[in-house]
Amino acid sequence: MQRAGRHGRQPPEGGPMENGVGQEPGTPEPPAAPRAPRARPRLVFHTQLAHGSPTGRIEGFTNVKELYAKIAEVFDISPTEILFCTLNTHKVDMQKLLGGQIGLEDFIFAHVRGETKEVEVTKTEDALGLTITDNGAGYAFIKRIKEGSIINRLQTVCVGDSIEAINDHTIVGCRHYEVARMLRELPRAQPFTLRLVQPKKAFDMIGQRTRTSKSPGEGRVASGKETLRLRTQGPAVLEEGPSPLEEEAARQVDDLLESYMGIRDSELASTMVEAAKGSPSVAQLAQGLDSVLGEFAFPQEFVAEVWAAVCHPKGDKE
């Protein structure tokens, strides 16, 4: 019987397999080749200022704040000048608002601070008719104005306006749900003042863009489903885009956020969809949301509707 070397190990009966071929007993096992680290893809995005600018290139960001810093560096402006970004259009289109995901072929347009304006509002009913969102970097702004509402009757207030102060109390740095709560808690029949900042407009370029061909990236749609997912904490992740069912569930949850809380936030809605998919009951979803999103103080009936929308969507035959 052949003995193994002093420092060798006795191979298992029949010998180890390498590339499908049995090795003779006693043959020294070759050292495993070191696994090369997986190279992180280099993702480069094109960007412009929405009111008109040369095209810049940005890369190396992992969240919205870093994205704004990269855009600001390219155009030599302060990151605090950027109110929000839209994808594939220079227009103030809230359906194309940049959220937590960017398609690999998306073109980013940054909307920067324009004129400041103040408007006096008298709250004659509980709801002002505003839907608030935020840019993830300290600015809350108007995403929707309900037709026939108090705000709708004020021609100076527009979708895309950033809310900078309420009654001279600055709200820069507040999240959308905090701003919505402040407005909801204002007393009726008592006038208050909103200080708003509108996105900068290109007076001489808007007509030019509509008369000529589309600006770079205008109307461009990503060719694949892969997206860059931006996270508040941790690195950005390259992942497959949501399925049609997930997109519909996130849209329904976003509608519920607007109905219950007066905000819209596609990234928050997607996060809640992911949480609901892993929760077998409303109680467990409520516990999970409270642990990671406790500052929102979601009402119990809202959580129940989110769970139903994700786990038992209308039209589900099961």
PDB file of C-alpha atoms in Angstrom:
ATOM      1  CA  MET A   1       0.000   0.000   0.000  1.00  0.00           C
ATOM      2  CA  GLN A   2       1.304   3.394  -0.972  1.00  0.00           C
ATOM      3  CA  ARG A   3       1.656   5.812   1.927  1.00  0.00           C
ATOM      4  CA  ALA A   4       1.059   9.520   1.773  1.00  0.00           C
ATOM      5  CA  GLY A   5       3.952  11.888   2.408  1.00  0.00           C
ATOM      6  CA  ARG A   6       4.628  12.987   5.961  1.00  0.00           C
ATOM      7  CA  HIS A   7       2.808  16.294   5.535  1.00  0.00           C
ATOM      8  CA  GLY A   8       0.315  15.131   2.905  1.00  0.00           C
ATOM      9  CA  ARG A   9      -3.306  14.224   3.597  1.00  0.00           C
ATOM     10  CA  GLN A  10      -4.725  10.826   2.625  1.00  0.00           C
ATOM     11  CA  PRO A  11      -7.159  11.551  -0.239  1.00  0.00           C
ATOM     12  CA  PRO A  12     -10.668  10.171   0.013  1.00  0.00           C
ATOM     13  CA  GLU A  13     -11.343   6.739  -1.503  1.00  0.00           C
ATOM     14  CA  GLY A  14     -11.317   6.895  -5.278  1.00  0.00           C
ATOM     15  CA  GLY A  15      -9.258  10.136  -5.216  1.00  0.00           C
ATOM     16  CA  PRO A  16     -10.506  13.687  -5.718  1.00  0.00           C
ATOM     17  CA  MET A  17     -12.005  14.733  -9.025  1.00  0.00           C
ATOM     18  CA  GLU A  18     -10.445  17.479 -11.119  1.00  0.00           C
ATOM     19  CA  ASN A  19     -12.112  18.522 -14.351  1.00  0.00           C
ATOM     20  CA  GLY A  20     -14.103  15.320 -14.228  1.00  0.00           C
ATOM     21  CA  VAL A  21     -10.993  13.022 -14.134  1.00  0.00           C
ATOM     22  CA  GLY A  22     -10.124  10.914 -11.097  1.00  0.00           C
ATOM     23  CA  GLN A  23      -6.667  11.453  -9.630  1.00  0.00           C
ATOM     24  CA  GLU A  24      -4.482   8.601  -8.518  1.00  0.00           C
ATOM     25  CA  PRO A  25      -4.361   8.171  -4.745  1.00  0.00           C
ATOM     26  CA  GLY A  26      -1.362   9.927  -3.297  1.00  0.00           C
ATOM     27  CA  THR A  27      -1.126  12.495  -6.082  1.00  0.00           C
ATOM     28  CA  PRO A  28      -0.589  15.932  -4.468  1.00  0.00           C
ATOM     29  CA  GLU A  29      -3.657  18.142  -4.826  1.00  0.00           C
ATOM     30  CA  PRO A  30      -2.818  21.216  -6.939  1.00  0.00           C
ATOM     31  CA  PRO A  31      -3.206  24.553  -5.142  1.00  0.00           C
ATOM     32  CA  ALA A  32      -6.448  26.336  -5.933  1.00  0.00           C
ATOM     33  CA  ALA A  33      -6.000  29.304  -8.217  1.00  0.00           C
ATOM     34  CA  PRO A  34      -6.832  32.575  -6.460  1.00  0.00           C
ATOM     35  CA  ARG A  35     -10.250  33.891  -7.513  1.00  0.00           C
ATOM     36  CA  ALA A  36      -9.959  37.216  -9.242  1.00  0.00           C
ATOM     37  CA  PRO A  37     -12.074  39.921  -7.578  1.00  0.00           C
ATOM     38  CA  ARG A  38     -15.170  40.800  -9.565  1.00  0.00           C
ATOM     39  CA  ALA A  39     -14.603  44.105 -11.298  1.00  0.00           C
ATOM     40  CA  ARG A  40     -17.240  46.702 -10.537  1.00  0.00           C
ATOM     41  CA  PRO A  41     -18.655  48.070 -13.796  1.00  0.00           C
ATOM     42  CA  ARG A  42     -17.769  51.668 -14.581  1.00  0.00           C
ATOM     43  CA  LEU A  43     -21.067  53.480 -14.890  1.00  0.00           C
ATOM     44  CA  VAL A  44     -20.991  56.893 -16.560  1.00  0.00           C
ATOM     45  CA  PHE A  45     -24.105  59.045 -16.903  1.00  0.00           C
ATOM     46  CA  HIS A  46     -24.712  62.133 -19.038  1.00  0.00           C
ATOM     47  CA  THR A  47     -26.214  65.242 -17.479  1.00  0.00           C
ATOM     48  CA  GLN A  48     -27.298  68.802 -18.293  1.00  0.00           C
ATOM     49  CA  LEU A  49     -28.791  71.702 -16.386  1.00  0.00           C
ATOM     50  CA  ALA A  50     -32.487  71.737 -17.323  1.00  0.00           C
ATOM     51  CA  HIS A  51     -32.499  75.437 -18.278  1.00  0.00           C
ATOM     52  CA  GLY A  52     -29.643  74.840 -20.709  1.00  0.00           C
ATOM     53  CA  SER A  53     -25.954  73.912 -20.474  1.00  0.00           C
ATOM     54  CA  PRO A  54     -23.270  71.829 -22.158  1.00  0.00           C
ATOM     55  CA  THR A  55     -23.450  68.085 -21.523  1.00  0.00           C
ATOM     56  CA  GLY A  56     -21.411  66.761 -18.605  1.00  0.00           C
ATOM     57  CA  ARG A  57     -20.419  63.251 -17.536  1.00  0.00           C
ATOM     58  CA  ILE A  58     -20.703  61.963 -13.965  1.00  0.00           C
ATOM     59  CA  GLU A  59     -19.813  58.723 -12.216  1.00  0.00           C
ATOM     60  CA  GLY A  60     -18.856  57.294  -8.831  1.00  0.00           C
ATOM     61  CA  PHE A  61     -21.922  58.276  -6.762  1.00  0.00           C
ATOM     62  CA  THR A  62     -23.889  55.978  -4.437  1.00  0.00           C
ATOM     63  CA  ASN A  63     -26.789  58.148  -3.250  1.00  0.00           C
ATOM     64  CA  VAL A  64     -28.734  61.257  -4.243  1.00  0.00           C
ATOM     65  CA  LYS A  65     -26.572  63.669  -2.224  1.00  0.00           C
ATOM     66  CA  GLU A  66     -23.422  62.373  -3.901  1.00  0.00           C
ATOM     67  CA  LEU A  67     -25.166  62.563  -7.283  1.00  0.00           C
ATOM     68  CA  TYR A  68     -25.994  66.235  -6.694  1.00  0.00           C
ATOM     69  CA  ALA A  69     -22.403  66.886  -5.615  1.00  0.00           C
ATOM     70  CA  LYS A  70     -21.091  65.322  -8.830  1.00  0.00           C
ATOM     71  CA  ILE A  71     -23.471  67.377 -10.995  1.00  0.00           C
ATOM     72  CA  ALA A  72     -22.550  70.538  -9.082  1.00  0.00           C
ATOM     73  CA  GLU A  73     -18.845  69.839  -9.604  1.00  0.00           C
ATOM     74  CA  VAL A  74     -19.299  69.439 -13.368  1.00  0.00           C
ATOM     75  CA  PHE A  75     -21.164  72.747 -13.723  1.00  0.00           C
ATOM     76  CA  ASP A  76     -19.249  74.662 -11.027  1.00  0.00           C
ATOM     77  CA  ILE A  77     -22.280  75.385  -8.848  1.00  0.00           C
ATOM     78  CA  SER A  78     -23.180  74.588  -5.235  1.00  0.00           C
ATOM     79  CA  PRO A  79     -25.048  71.307  -4.635  1.00  0.00           C
ATOM     80  CA  THR A  80     -27.643  73.329  -2.704  1.00  0.00           C
ATOM     81  CA  GLU A  81     -28.585  75.068  -5.971  1.00  0.00           C
ATOM     82  CA  ILE A  82     -30.133  71.829  -7.261  1.00  0.00           C
ATOM     83  CA  LEU A  83     -33.841  71.476  -6.428  1.00  0.00           C
ATOM     84  CA  PHE A  84     -34.484  68.127  -8.139  1.00  0.00           C
ATOM     85  CA  CYS A  85     -33.607  66.085 -11.217  1.00  0.00           C
ATOM     86  CA  THR A  86     -35.688  64.600 -14.003  1.00  0.00           C
ATOM     87  CA  LEU A  87     -34.791  61.722 -16.301  1.00  0.00           C
ATOM     88  CA  ASN A  88     -34.783  62.042 -20.089  1.00  0.00           C
ATOM     89  CA  THR A  89     -36.603  65.391 -20.177  1.00  0.00           C
ATOM     90  CA  HIS A  90     -35.648  68.985 -19.332  1.00  0.00           C
ATOM     91  CA  LYS A  91     -39.280  69.798 -18.486  1.00  0.00           C
ATOM     92  CA  VAL A  92     -40.728  69.989 -14.968  1.00  0.00           C
ATOM     93  CA  ASP A  93     -42.389  66.586 -15.392  1.00  0.00           C
ATOM     94  CA  MET A  94     -43.158  64.907 -12.089  1.00  0.00           C
ATOM     95  CA  GLN A  95     -43.693  61.577 -13.849  1.00  0.00           C
ATOM     96  CA  LYS A  96     -40.004  61.634 -14.861  1.00  0.00           C
ATOM     97  CA  LEU A  97     -38.695  62.652 -11.450  1.00  0.00           C
ATOM     98  CA  LEU A  98     -35.429  61.007 -10.394  1.00  0.00           C
ATOM     99  CA  GLY A  99     -36.091  58.737  -7.424  1.00  0.00           C
ATOM    100  CA  GLY A 100     -34.001  55.894  -6.083  1.00  0.00           C
ATOM    101  CA  GLN A 101     -33.338  54.188  -9.419  1.00  0.00           C
ATOM    102  CA  ILE A 102     -31.617  55.300 -12.610  1.00  0.00           C
ATOM    103  CA  GLY A 103     -31.692  53.306 -15.834  1.00  0.00           C
ATOM    104  CA  LEU A 104     -28.238  52.740 -17.265  1.00  0.00           C
ATOM    105  CA  GLU A 105     -29.178  54.699 -20.411  1.00  0.00           C
ATOM    106  CA  ASP A 106     -31.018  57.527 -18.606  1.00  0.00           C
ATOM    107  CA  PHE A 107     -30.012  61.160 -19.224  1.00  0.00           C
ATOM    108  CA  ILE A 108     -30.137  63.309 -16.069  1.00  0.00           C
ATOM    109  CA  PHE A 109     -31.441  66.890 -16.119  1.00  0.00           C
ATOM    110  CA  ALA A 110     -30.808  69.011 -12.999  1.00  0.00           C
ATOM    111  CA  HIS A 111     -33.324  71.751 -12.155  1.00  0.00           C
ATOM    112  CA  VAL A 112     -31.673  74.567 -10.190  1.00  0.00           C
ATOM    113  CA  ARG A 113     -32.946  77.435  -8.048  1.00  0.00           C
ATOM    114  CA  GLY A 114     -34.687  80.257  -9.870  1.00  0.00           C
ATOM    115  CA  GLU A 115     -36.774  83.116  -8.526  1.00  0.00           C
ATOM    116  CA  THR A 116     -38.029  83.257  -4.927  1.00  0.00           C
ATOM    117  CA  LYS A 117     -41.645  84.231  -4.327  1.00  0.00           C
ATOM    118  CA  GLU A 118     -43.931  84.618  -1.333  1.00  0.00           C
ATOM    119  CA  VAL A 119     -47.631  83.883  -1.337  1.00  0.00           C
ATOM    120  CA  GLU A 120     -50.246  84.384   1.368  1.00  0.00           C
ATOM    121  CA  VAL A 121     -52.721  81.549   1.826  1.00  0.00           C
ATOM    122  CA  THR A 122     -55.889  81.368   3.916  1.00  0.00           C
ATOM    123  CA  LYS A 123     -56.808  77.835   4.900  1.00  0.00           C
ATOM    124  CA  THR A 124     -60.567  77.783   4.349  1.00  0.00           C
ATOM    125  CA  GLU A 125     -60.743  73.983   4.521  1.00  0.00           C
ATOM    126  CA  ASP A 126     -58.675  71.201   6.048  1.00  0.00           C
ATOM    127  CA  ALA A 127     -56.922  70.128   2.835  1.00  0.00           C
ATOM    128  CA  LEU A 128     -54.833  72.603   0.867  1.00  0.00           C
ATOM    129  CA  GLY A 129     -54.693  70.331  -2.170  1.00  0.00           C
ATOM    130  CA  LEU A 130     -50.908  69.932  -2.165  1.00  0.00           C
ATOM    131  CA  THR A 131     -48.932  66.746  -2.587  1.00  0.00           C
ATOM    132  CA  ILE A 132     -45.366  67.066  -1.285  1.00  0.00           C
ATOM    133  CA  THR A 133     -42.247  65.107  -2.161  1.00  0.00           C
ATOM    134  CA  ASP A 134     -38.541  65.784  -1.529  1.00  0.00           C
ATOM    135  CA  ASN A 135     -35.280  65.503  -3.391  1.00  0.00           C
ATOM    136  CA  GLY A 136     -33.495  63.336  -0.819  1.00  0.00           C
ATOM    137  CA  ALA A 137     -31.039  66.159  -0.120  1.00  0.00           C
ATOM    138  CA  GLY A 138     -32.953  68.636   2.016  1.00  0.00           C
ATOM    139  CA  TYR A 139     -35.550  70.266  -0.246  1.00  0.00           C
ATOM    140  CA  ALA A 140     -39.284  69.512  -0.160  1.00  0.00           C
ATOM    141  CA  PHE A 141     -41.268  70.597  -3.206  1.00  0.00           C
ATOM    142  CA  ILE A 142     -44.729  70.448  -4.730  1.00  0.00           C
ATOM    143  CA  LYS A 143     -45.344  67.341  -6.818  1.00  0.00           C
ATOM    144  CA  ARG A 144     -49.061  67.723  -7.455  1.00  0.00           C
ATOM    145  CA  ILE A 145     -51.800  70.314  -7.042  1.00  0.00           C
ATOM    146  CA  LYS A 146     -55.363  69.033  -6.778  1.00  0.00           C
ATOM    147  CA  GLU A 147     -57.790  70.625  -9.211  1.00  0.00           C
ATOM    148  CA  GLY A 148     -60.306  72.933  -7.535  1.00  0.00           C
ATOM    149  CA  SER A 149     -58.300  73.099  -4.289  1.00  0.00           C
ATOM    150  CA  ILE A 150     -57.228  76.156  -2.286  1.00  0.00           C
ATOM    151  CA  ILE A 151     -53.736  76.080  -3.808  1.00  0.00           C
ATOM    152  CA  ASN A 152     -55.083  75.509  -7.308  1.00  0.00           C
ATOM    153  CA  ARG A 153     -56.804  78.899  -7.096  1.00  0.00           C
ATOM    154  CA  LEU A 154     -53.428  80.604  -6.503  1.00  0.00           C
ATOM    155  CA  GLN A 155     -51.874  81.081  -9.945  1.00  0.00           C
ATOM    156  CA  THR A 156     -48.422  81.882  -8.535  1.00  0.00           C
ATOM    157  CA  VAL A 157     -47.996  78.418  -6.966  1.00  0.00           C
ATOM    158  CA  CYS A 158     -46.762  75.779  -9.428  1.00  0.00           C
ATOM    159  CA  VAL A 159     -45.777  72.131  -9.514  1.00  0.00           C
ATOM    160  CA  GLY A 160     -41.999  71.939  -9.016  1.00  0.00           C
ATOM    161  CA  ASP A 161     -41.848  74.888  -6.601  1.00  0.00           C
ATOM    162  CA  SER A 162     -39.645  74.170  -3.595  1.00  0.00           C
ATOM    163  CA  ILE A 163     -41.148  75.128  -0.214  1.00  0.00           C
ATOM    164  CA  GLU A 164     -38.410  77.039   1.579  1.00  0.00           C
ATOM    165  CA  ALA A 165     -40.324  78.461   4.554  1.00  0.00           C
ATOM    166  CA  ILE A 166     -43.750  78.497   6.227  1.00  0.00           C
ATOM    167  CA  ASN A 167     -44.476  81.776   8.067  1.00  0.00           C
ATOM    168  CA  ASP A 168     -40.744  82.644   7.891  1.00  0.00           C
ATOM    169  CA  HIS A 169     -39.886  79.334   9.596  1.00  0.00           C
ATOM    170  CA  THR A 170     -37.353  77.637   7.335  1.00  0.00           C
ATOM    171  CA  ILE A 171     -38.092  74.021   6.453  1.00  0.00           C
ATOM    172  CA  VAL A 172     -34.914  73.346   4.479  1.00  0.00           C
ATOM    173  CA  GLY A 173     -33.662  69.949   5.640  1.00  0.00           C
ATOM    174  CA  CYS A 174     -37.143  68.668   6.558  1.00  0.00           C
ATOM    175  CA  ARG A 175     -38.523  65.516   4.936  1.00  0.00           C
ATOM    176  CA  HIS A 176     -41.689  65.601   2.849  1.00  0.00           C
ATOM    177  CA  TYR A 177     -43.870  63.974   5.521  1.00  0.00           C
ATOM    178  CA  GLU A 178     -42.767  66.598   8.074  1.00  0.00           C
ATOM    179  CA  VAL A 179     -43.686  69.448   5.728  1.00  0.00           C
ATOM    180  CA  ALA A 180     -47.039  67.829   4.902  1.00  0.00           C
ATOM    181  CA  ARG A 181     -47.747  67.479   8.635  1.00  0.00           C
ATOM    182  CA  MET A 182     -46.890  71.154   9.294  1.00  0.00           C
ATOM    183  CA  LEU A 183     -49.271  72.287   6.564  1.00  0.00           C
ATOM    184  CA  ARG A 184     -51.985  69.920   7.771  1.00  0.00           C
ATOM    185  CA  GLU A 185     -51.723  71.256  11.329  1.00  0.00           C
ATOM    186  CA  LEU A 186     -52.042  74.937  10.375  1.00  0.00           C
ATOM    187  CA  PRO A 187     -55.266  76.406  11.832  1.00  0.00           C
ATOM    188  CA  ARG A 188     -58.197  77.148   9.567  1.00  0.00           C
ATOM    189  CA  ALA A 189     -59.264  80.710   8.717  1.00  0.00           C
ATOM    190  CA  GLN A 190     -55.847  82.049   9.688  1.00  0.00           C
ATOM    191  CA  PRO A 191     -53.655  83.362   6.827  1.00  0.00           C
ATOM    192  CA  PHE A 192     -50.116  82.026   6.515  1.00  0.00           C
ATOM    193  CA  THR A 193     -47.208  82.722   4.169  1.00  0.00           C
ATOM    194  CA  LEU A 194     -45.343  80.281   1.945  1.00  0.00           C
ATOM    195  CA  ARG A 195     -41.893  81.180   0.655  1.00  0.00           C
ATOM    196  CA  LEU A 196     -41.325  79.260  -2.559  1.00  0.00           C
ATOM    197  CA  VAL A 197     -38.401  78.848  -4.942  1.00  0.00           C
ATOM    198  CA  GLN A 198     -39.262  77.992  -8.521  1.00  0.00           C
ATOM    199  CA  PRO A 199     -36.932  76.074 -10.860  1.00  0.00           C
ATOM    200  CA  LYS A 200     -34.854  78.287 -13.131  1.00  0.00           C
ATOM    201  CA  LYS A 201     -36.423  78.717 -16.541  1.00  0.00           C
ATOM    202  CA  ALA A 202     -34.688  79.147 -19.870  1.00  0.00           C
ATOM    203  CA  PHE A 203     -36.735  81.984 -21.331  1.00  0.00           C
ATOM    204  CA  ASP A 204     -34.940  81.981 -24.650  1.00  0.00           C
ATOM    205  CA  MET A 205     -34.413  78.227 -24.922  1.00  0.00           C
ATOM    206  CA  ILE A 206     -37.853  76.759 -24.194  1.00  0.00           C
ATOM    207  CA  GLY A 207     -39.259  77.831 -27.548  1.00  0.00           C
ATOM    208  CA  GLN A 208     -36.045  76.843 -29.247  1.00  0.00           C
ATOM    209  CA  ARG A 209     -36.281  73.331 -27.870  1.00  0.00           C
ATOM    210  CA  THR A 210     -39.909  72.921 -28.921  1.00  0.00           C
ATOM    211  CA  ARG A 211     -39.254  74.189 -32.441  1.00  0.00           C
ATOM    212  CA  THR A 212     -36.150  72.120 -33.116  1.00  0.00           C
ATOM    213  CA  SER A 213     -35.157  68.552 -32.455  1.00  0.00           C
ATOM    214  CA  LYS A 214     -35.137  67.120 -28.971  1.00  0.00           C
ATOM    215  CA  SER A 215     -32.295  67.923 -26.649  1.00  0.00           C
ATOM    216  CA  PRO A 216     -29.780  65.114 -25.917  1.00  0.00           C
ATOM    217  CA  GLY A 217     -31.489  62.283 -24.100  1.00  0.00           C
ATOM    218  CA  GLU A 218     -34.973  63.770 -24.560  1.00  0.00           C
ATOM    219  CA  GLY A 219     -37.486  60.945 -24.691  1.00  0.00           C
ATOM    220  CA  ARG A 220     -34.700  58.400 -24.445  1.00  0.00           C
ATOM    221  CA  VAL A 221     -35.688  55.097 -22.871  1.00  0.00           C
ATOM    222  CA  ALA A 222     -33.276  52.613 -21.349  1.00  0.00           C
ATOM    223  CA  SER A 223     -32.736  49.652 -23.664  1.00  0.00           C
ATOM    224  CA  GLY A 224     -32.592  47.121 -20.831  1.00  0.00           C
ATOM    225  CA  LYS A 225     -34.205  46.520 -17.459  1.00  0.00           C
ATOM    226  CA  GLU A 226     -30.997  46.971 -15.461  1.00  0.00           C
ATOM    227  CA  THR A 227     -30.946  49.990 -13.147  1.00  0.00           C
ATOM    228  CA  LEU A 228     -28.639  51.598 -10.610  1.00  0.00           C
ATOM    229  CA  ARG A 229     -30.396  51.545  -7.221  1.00  0.00           C
ATOM    230  CA  LEU A 230     -29.361  54.451  -5.004  1.00  0.00           C
ATOM    231  CA  ARG A 231     -29.508  53.839  -1.264  1.00  0.00           C
ATOM    232  CA  THR A 232     -29.505  56.196   1.698  1.00  0.00           C
ATOM    233  CA  GLN A 233     -26.993  53.948   3.448  1.00  0.00           C
ATOM    234  CA  GLY A 234     -24.470  51.682   1.782  1.00  0.00           C
ATOM    235  CA  PRO A 235     -23.246  51.537  -1.812  1.00  0.00           C
ATOM    236  CA  ALA A 236     -25.431  51.815  -4.897  1.00  0.00           C
ATOM    237  CA  VAL A 237     -26.495  48.448  -6.304  1.00  0.00           C
ATOM    238  CA  LEU A 238     -26.815  47.363  -9.922  1.00  0.00           C
ATOM    239  CA  GLU A 239     -29.997  45.298 -10.196  1.00  0.00           C
ATOM    240  CA  GLU A 240     -32.788  44.226 -12.477  1.00  0.00           C
ATOM    241  CA  GLY A 241     -35.644  46.693 -12.766  1.00  0.00           C
ATOM    242  CA  PRO A 242     -38.974  45.894 -11.074  1.00  0.00           C
ATOM    243  CA  SER A 243     -41.425  43.512 -12.714  1.00  0.00           C
ATOM    244  CA  PRO A 244     -44.761  44.880 -14.021  1.00  0.00           C
ATOM    245  CA  LEU A 245     -46.499  43.492 -10.909  1.00  0.00           C
ATOM    246  CA  GLU A 246     -43.974  45.200  -8.614  1.00  0.00           C
ATOM    247  CA  GLU A 247     -44.316  48.473 -10.537  1.00  0.00           C
ATOM    248  CA  GLU A 248     -48.101  48.353 -10.181  1.00  0.00           C
ATOM    249  CA  ALA A 249     -47.855  47.536  -6.464  1.00  0.00           C
ATOM    250  CA  ALA A 250     -45.430  50.452  -5.932  1.00  0.00           C
ATOM    251  CA  ARG A 251     -47.777  52.786  -7.831  1.00  0.00           C
ATOM    252  CA  GLN A 252     -50.685  51.744  -5.589  1.00  0.00           C
ATOM    253  CA  VAL A 253     -48.601  52.258  -2.438  1.00  0.00           C
ATOM    254  CA  ASP A 254     -47.519  55.694  -3.729  1.00  0.00           C
ATOM    255  CA  ASP A 255     -51.202  56.539  -4.222  1.00  0.00           C
ATOM    256  CA  LEU A 256     -51.884  55.437  -0.626  1.00  0.00           C
ATOM    257  CA  LEU A 257     -49.028  57.652   0.632  1.00  0.00           C
ATOM    258  CA  GLU A 258     -50.648  60.595  -1.137  1.00  0.00           C
ATOM    259  CA  SER A 259     -54.120  59.769   0.169  1.00  0.00           C
ATOM    260  CA  TYR A 260     -53.123  59.246   3.814  1.00  0.00           C
ATOM    261  CA  MET A 261     -50.087  61.514   4.228  1.00  0.00           C
ATOM    262  CA  GLY A 262     -50.100  64.060   1.418  1.00  0.00           C
ATOM    263  CA  ILE A 263     -46.753  62.914   0.010  1.00  0.00           C
ATOM    264  CA  ARG A 264     -45.502  60.984  -3.000  1.00  0.00           C
ATOM    265  CA  ASP A 265     -42.227  59.073  -2.886  1.00  0.00           C
ATOM    266  CA  SER A 266     -41.586  56.297  -5.403  1.00  0.00           C
ATOM    267  CA  GLU A 267     -38.477  55.059  -3.574  1.00  0.00           C
ATOM    268  CA  LEU A 268     -40.330  54.869  -0.256  1.00  0.00           C
ATOM    269  CA  ALA A 269     -43.180  53.041  -2.009  1.00  0.00           C
ATOM    270  CA  SER A 270     -40.740  50.493  -3.501  1.00  0.00           C
ATOM    271  CA  THR A 271     -39.161  49.945  -0.081  1.00  0.00           C
ATOM    272  CA  MET A 272     -42.595  49.304   1.419  1.00  0.00           C
ATOM    273  CA  VAL A 273     -43.454  46.847  -1.361  1.00  0.00           C
ATOM    274  CA  GLU A 274     -40.289  44.875  -0.580  1.00  0.00           C
ATOM    275  CA  ALA A 275     -41.169  44.864   3.139  1.00  0.00           C
ATOM    276  CA  ALA A 276     -44.759  43.756   2.491  1.00  0.00           C
ATOM    277  CA  LYS A 277     -43.674  40.877   0.233  1.00  0.00           C
ATOM    278  CA  GLY A 278     -41.720  39.395   3.146  1.00  0.00           C
ATOM    279  CA  SER A 279     -44.489  39.913   5.733  1.00  0.00           C
ATOM    280  CA  PRO A 280     -47.065  37.125   6.215  1.00  0.00           C
ATOM    281  CA  SER A 281     -49.451  39.408   8.117  1.00  0.00           C
ATOM    282  CA  VAL A 282     -50.415  43.056   8.613  1.00  0.00           C
ATOM    283  CA  ALA A 283     -49.076  42.954  12.176  1.00  0.00           C
ATOM    284  CA  GLN A 284     -45.642  41.792  11.038  1.00  0.00           C
ATOM    285  CA  LEU A 285     -45.548  44.423   8.296  1.00  0.00           C
ATOM    286  CA  ALA A 286     -46.451  47.114  10.860  1.00  0.00           C
ATOM    287  CA  GLN A 287     -43.655  45.883  13.138  1.00  0.00           C
ATOM    288  CA  GLY A 288     -41.150  45.820  10.271  1.00  0.00           C
ATOM    289  CA  LEU A 289     -42.071  49.312   9.052  1.00  0.00           C
ATOM    290  CA  ASP A 290     -41.918  50.669  12.579  1.00  0.00           C
ATOM    291  CA  SER A 291     -38.378  49.347  13.019  1.00  0.00           C
ATOM    292  CA  VAL A 292     -36.985  51.018   9.887  1.00  0.00           C
ATOM    293  CA  LEU A 293     -39.453  53.845   9.154  1.00  0.00           C
ATOM    294  CA  GLY A 294     -40.813  54.626  12.607  1.00  0.00           C
ATOM    295  CA  GLU A 295     -40.475  58.393  12.141  1.00  0.00           C
ATOM    296  CA  PHE A 296     -43.322  58.307   9.600  1.00  0.00           C
ATOM    297  CA  ALA A 297     -45.838  57.077  12.223  1.00  0.00           C
ATOM    298  CA  PHE A 298     -47.938  55.255   9.616  1.00  0.00           C
ATOM    299  CA  PRO A 299     -51.610  54.808  10.638  1.00  0.00           C
ATOM    300  CA  GLN A 300     -52.679  51.186  11.164  1.00  0.00           C
ATOM    301  CA  GLU A 301     -55.340  51.352   8.449  1.00  0.00           C
ATOM    302  CA  PHE A 302     -52.710  52.641   5.997  1.00  0.00           C
ATOM    303  CA  VAL A 303     -50.426  49.676   6.762  1.00  0.00           C
ATOM    304  CA  ALA A 304     -53.356  47.291   6.253  1.00  0.00           C
ATOM    305  CA  GLU A 305     -54.097  48.807   2.841  1.00  0.00           C
ATOM    306  CA  VAL A 306     -50.419  48.587   1.827  1.00  0.00           C
ATOM    307  CA  TRP A 307     -50.314  44.912   2.798  1.00  0.00           C
ATOM    308  CA  ALA A 308     -53.534  44.221   0.855  1.00  0.00           C
ATOM    309  CA  ALA A 309     -52.274  46.093  -2.221  1.00  0.00           C
ATOM    310  CA  VAL A 310     -49.023  44.092  -2.319  1.00  0.00           C
ATOM    311  CA  CYS A 311     -50.073  40.662  -1.043  1.00  0.00           C
ATOM    312  CA  HIS A 312     -53.669  40.538  -2.289  1.00  0.00           C
ATOM    313  CA  PRO A 313     -53.887  42.868  -5.282  1.00  0.00           C
ATOM    314  CA  LYS A 314     -57.266  43.452  -6.905  1.00  0.00           C
ATOM    315  CA  GLY A 315     -57.888  40.948  -9.637  1.00  0.00           C
ATOM    316  CA  ASP A 316     -55.806  38.267  -7.900  1.00  0.00           C
ATOM    317  CA  LYS A 317     -57.547  34.985  -8.590  1.00  0.00           C
ATOM    318  CA  GLU A 318     -56.122  33.191  -5.607  1.00  0.00           C
TER     319      GLU A 318
END
